[in-house]
Amino acid sequence: MSAFREKDKDLFFGREDFAEQLVTAVKRHPLVPVIGASGSGKSSVVFAGLIPRLRAEGTWLIQSFRPQSQPFYGLAFALVRLLKPELDEIQQPGRAAELADDMNQGGLMISQVMATILERNSGKRILLVIDQFEELYSLCRDEKERQRFLDKLLSAVEVASAQRTPDFIFVFTLRADFYGYVLSYPGLVDALGKSTLPPLGPMTPQELQAAIEKPVENLVELESGLTERILEDVAAEPGNLPLLEYALTQLWQTRQQGKFTRAAYLEMGGVKQALAKQANTIYNELSPVEQEQAQRIFVQLVRPGEGTEDTRRLATRAEVGEENWNLVQELAGESARLVVTGRNETTGEETVEVVHEALIREWQSLREWMKSDRDFCTWQDRLRVVMRQWEATGKNDRALLTGFPLNEAADWLQQRLADMSVPERDFIKLSLTLREKKIKEGESQQQRITVARTTAIGFGIVGVTLMILLNRQSIITVVITSNKKHLAESNLLKNFYLPKADLSEANLEKANLSKADLTEANLSGANLKGANFVKTYMPQSNLLKADLSQANLSEANIAGSDLSGADLKGAQLVKTYMPRVQLKDADLSQANLSEADITGSDLSGADLKGAQLVKTYMPRVQLKDADLSQANLSEAYIDGSDLSGANLQGAKNLNPDQIKRAKNWEKAKYDADFHKKLGLK
């Protein structure tokens, strides 16, 4: 799955014609692009095709780098190895950091550094390879730094272009689906127009045959028809080359008596399924806990495409999670090779990325994870941009999250805490702390208008006047809390920010509280019958014995709230986020909890008769003595939940495997036929 490198030149076949064209282009032009689809072999043809040919001439100084998130540092590190070859591995990073700063923030030009190198190496030419040029757009989020890098690069190309024979040449590899980004920079388009090298297209059948047979020539025998079968599977799909190499590696490992056989090839699933099958095999061998970790890891290693395909992302150890790093190392080991680990030369942080984008494209499990997590991953990518901007301001409070973005971040923090890095969590918490501070300042202002408040009656003229003249948020808060017995069918709380509000015993029947922020609010004993709580944010709230019958809490966040003894009869809880919720003895009969998340909640003694629990995520839930008769548990996830004494008679869409993953399943009550399916006496 990894690209061929210079040391692999004796095993690299099939791209001889293109490699010769590349050599010719490099000797004539100062900027040469190698553009092709993901997995078409761009890096391989440069490192195992071009570089060995130039190296054999004995007149070339050659270095390479990837832009990653800091293109100037990658460039500087490559140049330092040419400029100061006497420096050891400890000294090089410091000198590279200085050089990067001189080029990025100072006036030092790349051409000046090149000239210095050539003065010290008379008669030589320089080849600088920028591998995976698309990282300049996918990983470098600082647009100004990207612009400066392109400006300096093109300035150097202009200097080299003025020479009859360029002394220094840049070659870069670029994924074809990122070519649109290149076209948006006119200077780069003009420079590329002077190169006559065609894009790297699919390999011909003859080239593919050479790639399959020549590396093992005189080492093993290929069974008759095997090459043709492999060629049929590969067809003209350029992105299948990494899978081809992976499949051939698997064939090498399973060779029998010096022979590659069709049977072995078919058993491993052929070219297209070889990697996916290997990934599934490795994943299925993990424990349930490790599988959850693996999902978190791989999702962090994919950047959601915006108008392009998803791409791999270089993640730090902190972003993946310290608790997941041991598994990362296993996945990078010889027996797996699904990810590659490394180290950021600037910060010293350990990094990890998927071994190739082909894994993202071909592994169905990863595609499904990305499909279900796309909203979160896209949001998390935006958050990282905001965090970098905040850091660039010296961590100024004004650059913290506010308003809806903060509400959105707080919501994701509750839902996906385990999938966020410590710096991301801290950034959101700092933003929340600042908002709390401003709220307290508003409360002080509220206290100064106590006299005016006592003269205001209900929603009368005085109250309206105060709303206009004074702080609207503070006054509405006063009105709401002072009139909580008279808020039935009210719209005042819609989208309203009212954390820690005391609304105990309030009458909010059929009131609209959608998208409100009621964090840690006290709604104990409140009449919330038929109320609208769609997408309301109310974690850690007190809803003890509240009447929520027929209420709509779809997509609300009530994580950690206490609903003990609450009446939720017929309530809508579709996709509601409610882990670690207290629902002991609550009435949830006929309620709809489809696709809700109630991880680790306590529903002991709860009435769930006839409830909809379709695709409900409910691992480690306490269901002791709960009534689940007539409930629909189709695809419900109840692994580790306690079913002792639970009534499952008449429950719909159960299956034995589903039940047996729960705890104390044999102590629940079942219909006679299902009792037999479970093998109970």
XYZ file of C-alpha atoms in Angstrom:
681
model
C 0.000 0.000 0.000
C 2.958 2.343 0.458
C 4.553 4.057 -2.546
C 7.676 2.569 -4.119
C 10.793 4.372 -2.912
C 14.252 4.742 -4.395
C 15.431 1.556 -2.679
C 12.657 -0.357 -4.508
C 13.867 0.577 -8.007
C 14.734 -3.024 -8.899
C 11.147 -4.099 -8.185
C 9.459 -1.200 -9.998
C 8.096 -2.122 -13.446
C 5.432 -0.913 -15.848
C 6.054 2.845 -15.843
C 9.309 2.897 -17.842
C 7.921 5.053 -20.675
C 6.464 7.673 -18.354
C 9.634 7.711 -16.249
C 11.682 8.511 -19.382
C 9.256 11.309 -20.311
C 9.630 12.624 -16.774
C 13.429 12.643 -17.019
C 13.217 14.631 -20.276
C 10.754 17.151 -18.783
C 12.903 17.688 -15.678
C 15.954 18.543 -17.778
C 14.014 21.191 -19.723
C 11.576 22.831 -17.307
C 11.973 24.283 -13.779
C 8.487 23.204 -12.668
C 7.128 19.760 -13.567
C 3.795 18.443 -12.292
C 2.955 14.753 -11.983
C -0.842 14.782 -11.904
C -3.020 11.712 -11.632
C -5.849 10.056 -9.768
C -5.415 8.798 -6.224
C -3.601 5.486 -6.372
C -2.311 5.969 -9.921
C 1.326 5.670 -8.785
C 2.429 9.320 -8.870
C 4.845 9.095 -5.949
C 6.153 5.706 -7.067
C 7.097 6.866 -10.560
C 8.957 9.855 -9.097
C 10.847 8.039 -6.345
C 11.460 4.645 -7.987
C 11.426 5.776 -11.617
C 12.777 9.334 -11.962
C 15.179 9.696 -9.043
C 17.252 6.504 -9.643
C 17.741 7.550 -13.289
C 18.967 11.024 -12.281
C 21.043 9.668 -9.404
C 22.930 7.433 -11.862
C 24.105 10.534 -13.750
C 26.046 11.707 -10.690
C 25.310 15.420 -11.188
C 22.149 15.847 -9.152
C 21.444 16.964 -5.568
C 18.042 15.524 -4.687
C 15.698 16.126 -1.741
C 11.959 15.788 -1.147
C 9.292 16.890 1.327
C 5.534 16.971 1.864
C 3.751 20.311 2.553
C 1.616 18.956 5.425
C 0.222 21.820 7.546
C 3.426 23.946 7.478
C 4.807 23.991 3.927
C 7.654 26.418 4.679
C 9.033 24.142 7.373
C 8.941 21.085 5.099
C 10.722 23.076 2.390
C 13.290 24.433 4.851
C 14.060 20.989 6.266
C 14.741 19.652 2.754
C 16.970 22.643 1.926
C 18.933 22.383 5.190
C 19.938 18.831 4.280
C 21.506 20.260 1.108
C 22.758 23.500 2.617
C 24.226 22.054 5.812
C 24.827 18.325 5.265
C 27.281 18.323 8.165
C 24.498 18.973 10.709
C 23.290 15.932 12.617
C 19.655 14.937 13.233
C 19.531 16.927 16.476
C 20.825 20.148 14.906
C 18.831 20.049 11.660
C 15.325 20.823 13.076
C 16.503 24.010 14.793
C 18.239 25.316 11.685
C 15.225 24.358 9.564
C 12.885 26.309 11.857
C 15.083 29.411 11.488
C 15.222 29.064 7.708
C 11.454 28.493 7.493
C 10.806 31.683 9.453
C 13.217 33.641 7.240
C 11.338 32.520 4.117
C 7.814 32.725 5.551
C 7.986 35.984 7.525
C 11.208 37.507 6.221
C 12.480 38.485 2.819
C 14.639 35.438 2.110
C 13.871 33.954 -1.308
C 14.042 30.277 -2.228
C 16.226 31.124 -5.223
C 18.780 32.735 -2.892
C 19.048 29.539 -0.852
C 19.362 27.493 -4.053
C 22.147 29.774 -5.290
C 24.082 29.292 -2.032
C 23.769 25.508 -2.302
C 24.965 25.531 -5.925
C 27.964 27.738 -5.044
C 29.083 25.037 -2.616
C 28.439 22.243 -5.132
C 29.984 23.291 -8.421
C 28.690 21.478 -11.500
C 25.596 20.132 -9.753
C 21.878 20.645 -10.334
C 19.145 20.508 -7.723
C 15.926 18.474 -7.860
C 13.386 19.261 -5.149
C 10.346 16.958 -5.038
C 7.161 18.237 -3.384
C 5.229 15.033 -2.792
C 1.429 15.126 -2.279
C 1.091 18.778 -3.222
C -2.638 18.590 -2.400
C -1.719 18.804 1.293
C -1.111 22.492 0.658
C -4.905 22.758 0.345
C -6.182 19.921 2.532
C -3.842 20.301 5.535
C -2.523 23.880 5.461
C -5.505 25.872 6.710
C -3.679 29.188 6.904
C -4.588 30.815 3.584
C -2.022 33.598 3.986
C 0.810 31.124 4.555
C -0.349 29.098 1.553
C -0.346 32.256 -0.595
C 3.142 33.244 0.577
C 4.428 29.731 -0.144
C 3.060 29.757 -3.700
C 4.403 33.279 -4.290
C 7.906 32.300 -3.173
C 7.797 29.034 -5.136
C 6.797 30.790 -8.355
C 9.391 33.497 -7.809
C 12.051 30.768 -7.694
C 10.590 29.150 -10.824
C 10.816 32.500 -12.652
C 14.504 32.796 -11.735
C 15.179 29.264 -12.978
C 13.177 29.912 -16.161
C 15.531 32.739 -17.106
C 18.388 30.233 -17.324
C 19.036 28.369 -20.541
C 19.331 25.143 -18.578
C 17.629 25.406 -15.169
C 20.009 24.758 -12.268
C 17.210 23.857 -9.923
C 13.939 22.095 -10.704
C 10.756 21.479 -8.749
C 8.681 18.356 -9.329
C 5.393 17.976 -7.494
C 2.821 15.179 -7.356
C -0.844 16.191 -7.236
C -4.100 14.311 -7.013
C -6.252 15.081 -10.049
C -9.322 16.023 -7.995
C -7.319 18.912 -6.498
C -6.346 20.353 -9.877
C -9.177 22.897 -9.587
C -7.382 24.491 -6.636
C -4.252 24.892 -8.762
C -6.264 26.520 -11.542
C -7.454 29.188 -9.090
C -3.886 30.559 -8.898
C -3.075 32.250 -12.252
C 0.703 32.340 -11.791
C 0.810 28.618 -11.186
C -1.325 27.935 -14.246
C 1.075 29.933 -16.433
C 4.116 28.084 -15.079
C 2.509 24.671 -15.540
C 1.514 25.525 -19.097
C 5.180 25.426 -20.100
C 5.528 21.761 -19.133
C 4.631 19.245 -21.807
C 4.362 16.248 -19.469
C 0.920 14.603 -19.831
C -1.146 13.550 -16.789
C -0.344 10.126 -15.376
C -3.074 7.942 -16.826
C -4.060 4.317 -16.268
C -1.444 1.673 -16.951
C -1.902 -0.289 -20.145
C -2.552 -4.043 -19.934
C 1.046 -4.622 -21.023
C 2.376 -2.324 -18.285
C 0.184 -3.998 -15.667
C 1.368 -7.407 -16.785
C 4.970 -6.274 -16.324
C 4.131 -4.930 -12.847
C 2.624 -8.310 -11.909
C 5.152 -10.696 -13.397
C 8.591 -9.074 -13.571
C 9.215 -8.482 -9.819
C 8.927 -12.250 -9.186
C 10.485 -13.430 -12.437
C 12.692 -16.505 -11.788
C 11.387 -16.623 -8.189
C 7.895 -18.085 -8.507
C 5.649 -19.506 -11.200
C 2.268 -17.918 -11.945
C -0.484 -20.433 -12.597
C -1.865 -20.241 -16.133
C -4.637 -17.656 -16.440
C -3.879 -15.927 -13.123
C -2.346 -12.805 -14.683
C -5.314 -12.465 -17.038
C -7.749 -12.797 -14.117
C -5.917 -10.100 -12.158
C -5.837 -7.813 -15.211
C -9.564 -8.327 -15.660
C -10.153 -7.233 -12.052
C -7.861 -4.212 -12.298
C -9.293 -3.059 -15.669
C -8.472 0.625 -16.359
C -9.054 1.906 -12.823
C -5.947 3.956 -11.931
C -6.827 4.066 -8.251
C -6.584 0.283 -8.048
C -2.780 0.170 -8.252
C -2.284 0.222 -4.453
C -4.810 -2.593 -4.172
C -2.996 -4.505 -6.895
C 0.280 -4.228 -4.991
C -1.438 -5.257 -1.772
C -3.047 -8.276 -3.445
C 0.302 -9.328 -4.964
C 1.909 -9.042 -1.524
C -0.793 -11.313 -0.110
C -0.193 -13.786 -2.960
C 3.529 -13.776 -2.182
C 2.799 -14.628 1.445
C 0.436 -17.473 0.484
C 2.560 -18.943 -2.352
C 2.533 -22.707 -2.462
C 5.609 -24.646 -3.580
C 6.970 -21.630 -5.442
C 3.688 -20.951 -7.237
C 0.984 -18.237 -7.314
C -2.408 -19.976 -7.686
C -5.840 -18.833 -8.796
C -7.378 -20.572 -5.794
C -5.319 -18.472 -3.364
C -6.183 -15.314 -5.288
C -9.920 -16.034 -5.266
C -9.870 -17.021 -1.603
C -8.529 -13.615 -0.570
C -11.232 -11.842 -2.602
C -9.217 -10.565 -5.533
C -7.698 -7.131 -6.033
C -10.676 -5.019 -5.056
C -11.476 -6.869 -1.853
C -7.982 -7.781 -0.666
C -7.418 -4.698 1.462
C -11.017 -4.424 2.646
C -10.972 -8.085 3.602
C -7.727 -7.635 5.492
C -9.126 -4.572 7.269
C -12.276 -6.488 8.211
C -10.220 -9.437 9.437
C -8.094 -7.225 11.661
C -11.128 -5.290 12.904
C -13.131 -8.446 13.713
C -10.233 -9.830 15.755
C -10.384 -6.810 18.062
C -12.332 -6.857 21.300
C -15.607 -4.830 21.434
C -13.791 -2.062 23.317
C -10.965 -2.023 20.759
C -13.490 -1.933 17.915
C -15.002 1.252 19.360
C -11.490 2.664 19.657
C -10.685 1.682 16.071
C -13.776 3.454 14.801
C -12.770 6.642 16.629
C -9.230 6.366 15.268
C -10.148 5.878 11.613
C -12.801 8.613 11.594
C -10.151 11.030 12.891
C -7.909 10.054 9.970
C -10.398 11.089 7.267
C -11.088 14.651 6.155
C -14.652 14.961 4.772
C -14.575 16.113 1.164
C -16.304 19.340 0.176
C -16.893 18.924 -3.529
C -14.128 16.306 -3.638
C -13.739 12.768 -2.354
C -12.857 12.213 1.278
C -9.108 12.406 1.832
C -6.740 11.047 4.410
C -5.752 13.344 7.219
C -2.550 13.429 9.231
C -3.635 13.410 12.888
C -1.563 13.962 16.003
C -1.379 11.597 18.934
C -3.367 14.116 21.011
C -6.154 14.301 18.402
C -6.484 10.539 18.178
C -6.378 10.218 21.959
C -3.695 9.013 24.324
C -5.935 6.121 25.342
C -6.069 4.937 21.703
C -2.366 5.138 20.899
C -1.462 1.551 21.781
C -4.066 0.364 19.279
C -2.701 2.817 16.680
C 0.704 1.175 17.033
C -0.854 -2.279 16.551
C -2.666 -1.104 13.410
C 0.656 0.226 12.091
C 2.504 -3.038 12.814
C 3.757 -5.633 10.368
C 0.660 -7.812 10.749
C -1.809 -5.006 9.949
C -0.258 -2.030 8.105
C -3.562 -0.183 7.932
C -2.055 3.058 9.252
C 1.345 4.742 9.199
C 2.834 6.518 12.202
C 5.430 9.271 12.149
C 6.559 12.420 13.912
C 6.039 16.119 13.155
C 9.534 17.512 12.744
C 8.444 20.973 13.929
C 6.623 20.117 17.145
C 7.973 16.621 17.820
C 4.385 15.320 18.081
C 3.713 11.755 17.011
C 1.355 11.470 14.031
C -0.738 8.847 12.266
C -2.517 8.553 8.901
C -4.226 5.805 6.899
C -1.819 3.916 4.681
C -3.597 5.026 1.494
C -6.849 6.658 0.378
C -7.759 3.343 -1.234
C -8.632 2.173 2.273
C -11.136 5.036 2.571
C -12.647 4.163 -0.790
C -12.809 0.368 -0.511
C -13.446 -0.438 3.162
C -17.207 -0.410 3.551
C -17.131 -0.181 7.347
C -15.084 3.013 7.215
C -17.398 4.476 4.578
C -20.391 3.746 6.825
C -18.679 5.309 9.827
C -17.971 8.425 7.797
C -21.550 8.503 6.545
C -22.952 8.433 10.082
C -20.269 10.786 11.456
C -20.030 13.214 8.529
C -21.836 16.055 10.314
C -19.576 15.731 13.355
C -16.374 15.401 11.313
C -17.247 18.418 9.161
C -18.023 20.463 12.267
C -14.826 19.289 13.990
C -12.786 20.360 10.960
C -14.360 23.846 11.192
C -13.625 23.949 14.924
C -9.933 23.279 14.298
C -9.799 26.216 11.875
C -11.361 28.504 14.506
C -8.914 27.228 17.127
C -5.943 28.006 14.884
C -7.316 31.510 14.338
C -7.713 31.913 18.108
C -4.131 30.787 18.675
C -2.950 33.209 15.969
C -4.512 36.101 17.959
C -2.532 35.145 21.059
C -5.626 33.387 22.468
C -7.661 36.570 22.634
C -11.092 36.133 24.276
C -12.738 37.848 21.319
C -11.781 34.907 19.124
C -13.582 32.372 21.343
C -16.903 30.842 20.319
C -20.118 32.771 20.915
C -23.791 32.561 20.012
C -25.064 29.653 17.939
C -21.563 28.263 17.158
C -21.001 27.955 20.901
C -24.362 26.250 21.458
C -23.501 23.867 18.624
C -20.061 23.168 20.103
C -21.508 22.574 23.572
C -23.969 20.131 22.056
C -21.191 18.196 20.290
C -19.155 18.278 23.497
C -21.953 16.487 25.302
C -22.477 13.981 22.505
C -18.917 13.270 21.357
C -16.647 14.082 24.273
C -14.599 10.924 23.715
C -13.946 11.892 20.080
C -12.459 15.301 20.878
C -8.874 16.094 21.773
C -8.080 17.728 25.104
C -7.272 21.111 23.427
C -10.645 21.022 21.616
C -12.512 20.315 24.846
C -10.628 23.064 26.681
C -11.342 25.580 23.906
C -15.093 24.955 24.131
C -15.035 25.073 27.936
C -13.165 28.399 27.854
C -15.849 29.761 25.539
C -18.597 28.534 27.886
C -16.826 30.055 30.889
C -16.664 33.437 29.153
C -20.378 33.254 28.359
C -21.183 32.405 31.995
C -19.170 35.436 33.061
C -21.186 37.690 30.771
C -24.430 36.187 32.041
C -23.445 36.978 35.639
C -22.683 40.537 34.616
C -26.179 40.673 33.127
C -27.653 39.322 36.374
C -26.031 42.175 38.283
C -27.787 44.585 35.962
C -31.009 42.678 36.570
C -30.696 43.230 40.331
C -30.502 46.980 39.784
C -33.962 46.988 38.260
C -35.671 45.064 41.067
C -37.828 48.053 41.992
C -39.042 48.408 38.417
C -39.721 44.695 38.238
C -42.030 44.717 41.274
C -44.230 47.303 39.630
C -44.500 45.397 36.374
C -47.666 43.292 36.201
C -47.602 40.158 34.038
C -46.893 41.150 30.482
C -48.310 44.658 30.833
C -47.193 48.016 29.520
C -44.474 48.561 32.117
C -42.860 45.216 31.303
C -42.905 45.927 27.583
C -41.366 49.364 28.175
C -38.591 47.828 30.266
C -37.844 45.304 27.512
C -37.289 48.162 25.127
C -35.268 50.391 27.470
C -33.167 47.837 29.322
C -31.390 44.538 28.677
C -33.937 42.403 26.811
C -32.450 39.057 27.877
C -32.470 39.955 31.560
C -36.029 41.331 31.502
C -37.489 38.359 29.637
C -35.755 36.094 32.156
C -37.478 38.011 34.954
C -40.850 37.834 33.207
C -40.518 34.094 32.582
C -39.451 33.117 36.070
C -41.990 35.460 37.698
C -44.856 34.110 35.612
C -43.920 30.437 35.332
C -47.448 29.386 36.283
C -48.869 31.156 33.231
C -46.665 30.063 30.333
C -48.983 27.502 28.726
C -48.784 27.638 24.898
C -46.170 30.412 25.195
C -43.433 31.001 22.583
C -41.224 33.075 24.887
C -38.748 30.267 25.525
C -38.128 29.329 21.890
C -34.376 29.741 21.132
C -33.989 31.364 24.550
C -30.890 31.120 26.732
C -31.999 30.299 30.280
C -29.458 28.041 32.041
C -30.103 27.022 35.653
C -33.603 28.517 35.513
C -36.036 27.652 38.283
C -39.169 26.484 36.487
C -40.259 23.948 39.061
C -44.039 23.384 39.058
C -44.274 25.644 35.995
C -47.217 25.355 33.625
C -45.652 24.999 30.180
C -48.333 22.846 28.625
C -47.990 22.960 24.815
C -45.332 25.673 25.150
C -42.650 26.037 22.469
C -39.173 25.527 23.958
C -37.451 24.335 20.788
C -33.715 25.084 20.526
C -33.722 26.763 23.934
C -30.732 26.399 26.280
C -32.004 25.090 29.611
C -28.762 23.644 30.925
C -29.191 22.467 34.546
C -32.699 23.943 34.680
C -35.102 22.901 37.446
C -38.323 21.632 35.846
C -39.294 19.227 38.605
C -43.038 18.682 38.801
C -43.624 20.973 35.827
C -46.581 20.536 33.493
C -44.860 20.002 30.131
C -47.659 18.062 28.507
C -47.457 18.340 24.713
C -44.582 20.838 24.914
C -42.139 21.292 22.006
C -38.545 20.499 23.043
C -37.193 19.754 19.540
C -33.398 20.251 19.536
C -33.553 21.832 22.981
C -30.287 21.810 24.919
C -30.990 20.848 28.527
C -28.301 18.523 29.942
C -28.123 17.946 33.703
C -31.702 19.205 34.158
C -34.058 18.266 36.970
C -37.257 16.801 35.476
C -38.213 14.751 38.505
C -41.887 13.733 38.253
C -42.462 16.189 35.407
C -45.446 15.622 33.107
C -43.960 15.196 29.613
C -46.787 13.140 28.177
C -47.151 13.685 24.417
C -44.188 16.094 24.518
C -41.806 16.210 21.565
C -38.159 15.911 22.640
C -36.810 14.769 19.278
C -33.070 15.497 18.874
C -33.003 17.218 22.267
C -29.991 16.884 24.557
C -31.001 15.809 28.061
C -27.783 13.996 28.960
C -27.377 13.335 32.666
C -30.848 14.660 33.548
C -33.106 13.260 36.268
C -36.511 12.113 34.968
C -37.262 9.702 37.775
C -41.026 9.152 38.004
C -41.641 11.428 35.012
C -44.682 10.885 32.797
C -43.429 10.416 29.226
C -46.442 8.555 27.961
C -46.616 8.881 24.168
C -43.656 11.272 24.100
C -41.509 11.696 20.992
C -37.842 10.980 21.813
C -36.589 10.250 18.290
C -32.791 10.680 18.035
C -32.769 12.240 21.492
C -29.381 12.331 23.179
C -29.955 11.086 26.709
C -27.044 9.045 28.072
C -26.739 8.568 31.818
C -30.333 9.719 32.378
C -32.345 8.756 35.450
C -35.653 7.256 34.268
C -36.334 4.983 37.193
C -40.069 4.211 37.416
C -40.792 6.640 34.562
C -43.847 6.077 32.341
C -42.606 5.679 28.759
C -45.518 3.623 27.488
C -46.153 4.179 23.759
C -43.193 6.593 23.661
C -41.032 6.721 20.533
C -37.316 6.400 21.337
C -36.216 5.336 17.850
C -32.502 6.021 17.250
C -32.193 7.700 20.645
C -28.971 7.331 22.637
C -29.671 6.240 26.214
C -26.253 4.763 26.989
C -25.800 3.882 30.647
C -29.205 5.238 31.716
C -31.299 3.850 34.579
C -34.729 2.615 33.443
C -35.258 0.131 36.241
C -38.972 -0.313 36.870
C -39.833 1.953 33.916
C -43.007 1.372 31.908
C -41.968 0.914 28.246
C -45.075 -0.977 27.212
C -45.581 -0.586 23.449
C -42.642 1.804 23.147
C -40.770 2.207 19.863
C -37.101 1.304 20.413
C -36.135 0.888 16.759
C -32.351 1.252 16.349
C -32.157 2.699 19.840
C -28.604 2.766 21.174
C -28.918 1.514 24.740
C -25.763 -0.307 25.887
C -25.167 -0.793 29.617
C -28.711 0.371 30.465
C -30.353 -0.673 33.718
C -33.639 -2.351 32.712
C -34.224 -4.347 35.858
C -37.967 -5.030 36.307
C -38.804 -2.713 33.393
C -41.974 -3.475 31.400
C -41.029 -3.886 27.725
C -44.102 -5.863 26.723
C -45.291 -5.101 23.170
C -42.263 -2.822 22.672
C -40.564 -2.787 19.268
C -36.826 -3.514 19.704
C -35.935 -3.858 16.031
C -32.143 -3.416 15.703
C -31.937 -2.012 19.230
C -28.426 -2.244 20.662
C -28.686 -3.572 24.220
C -25.204 -5.014 24.734
C -24.313 -5.131 28.419
C -27.761 -3.943 29.594
C -29.273 -5.580 32.691
C -32.515 -7.436 31.846
C -33.081 -9.158 35.176
C -36.823 -9.253 35.871
C -37.661 -7.297 32.713
C -40.944 -8.180 30.994
C -40.312 -8.858 27.275
C -43.526 -10.757 26.640
C -45.047 -9.730 23.345
C -42.006 -7.642 22.470
C -41.459 -7.315 18.718
C -38.483 -7.985 16.452
C -36.274 -9.672 19.011
C -33.583 -12.148 18.097
C -31.627 -14.486 20.370
C -28.210 -13.068 19.461
C -29.400 -9.581 20.354
C -30.744 -10.689 23.735
C -27.747 -12.833 24.654
C -25.408 -9.848 24.446
C -27.258 -8.330 27.408
C -26.618 -9.138 31.069
C -28.916 -11.413 33.075
C -30.960 -12.068 29.918
C -31.961 -15.479 31.226
C -33.751 -13.795 34.172
C -36.174 -11.835 31.974
C -39.743 -12.876 31.074
C -40.356 -14.073 27.500
C -43.109 -15.626 25.414
C -42.992 -19.423 25.339
C -41.768 -19.668 21.726
C -38.994 -17.137 22.239
C -38.139 -18.841 25.526
C -37.387 -21.975 23.498
C -35.310 -20.042 20.956
C -33.109 -18.909 23.794
C -32.599 -22.508 24.849
C -34.050 -21.948 28.309
C -35.801 -24.711 30.189
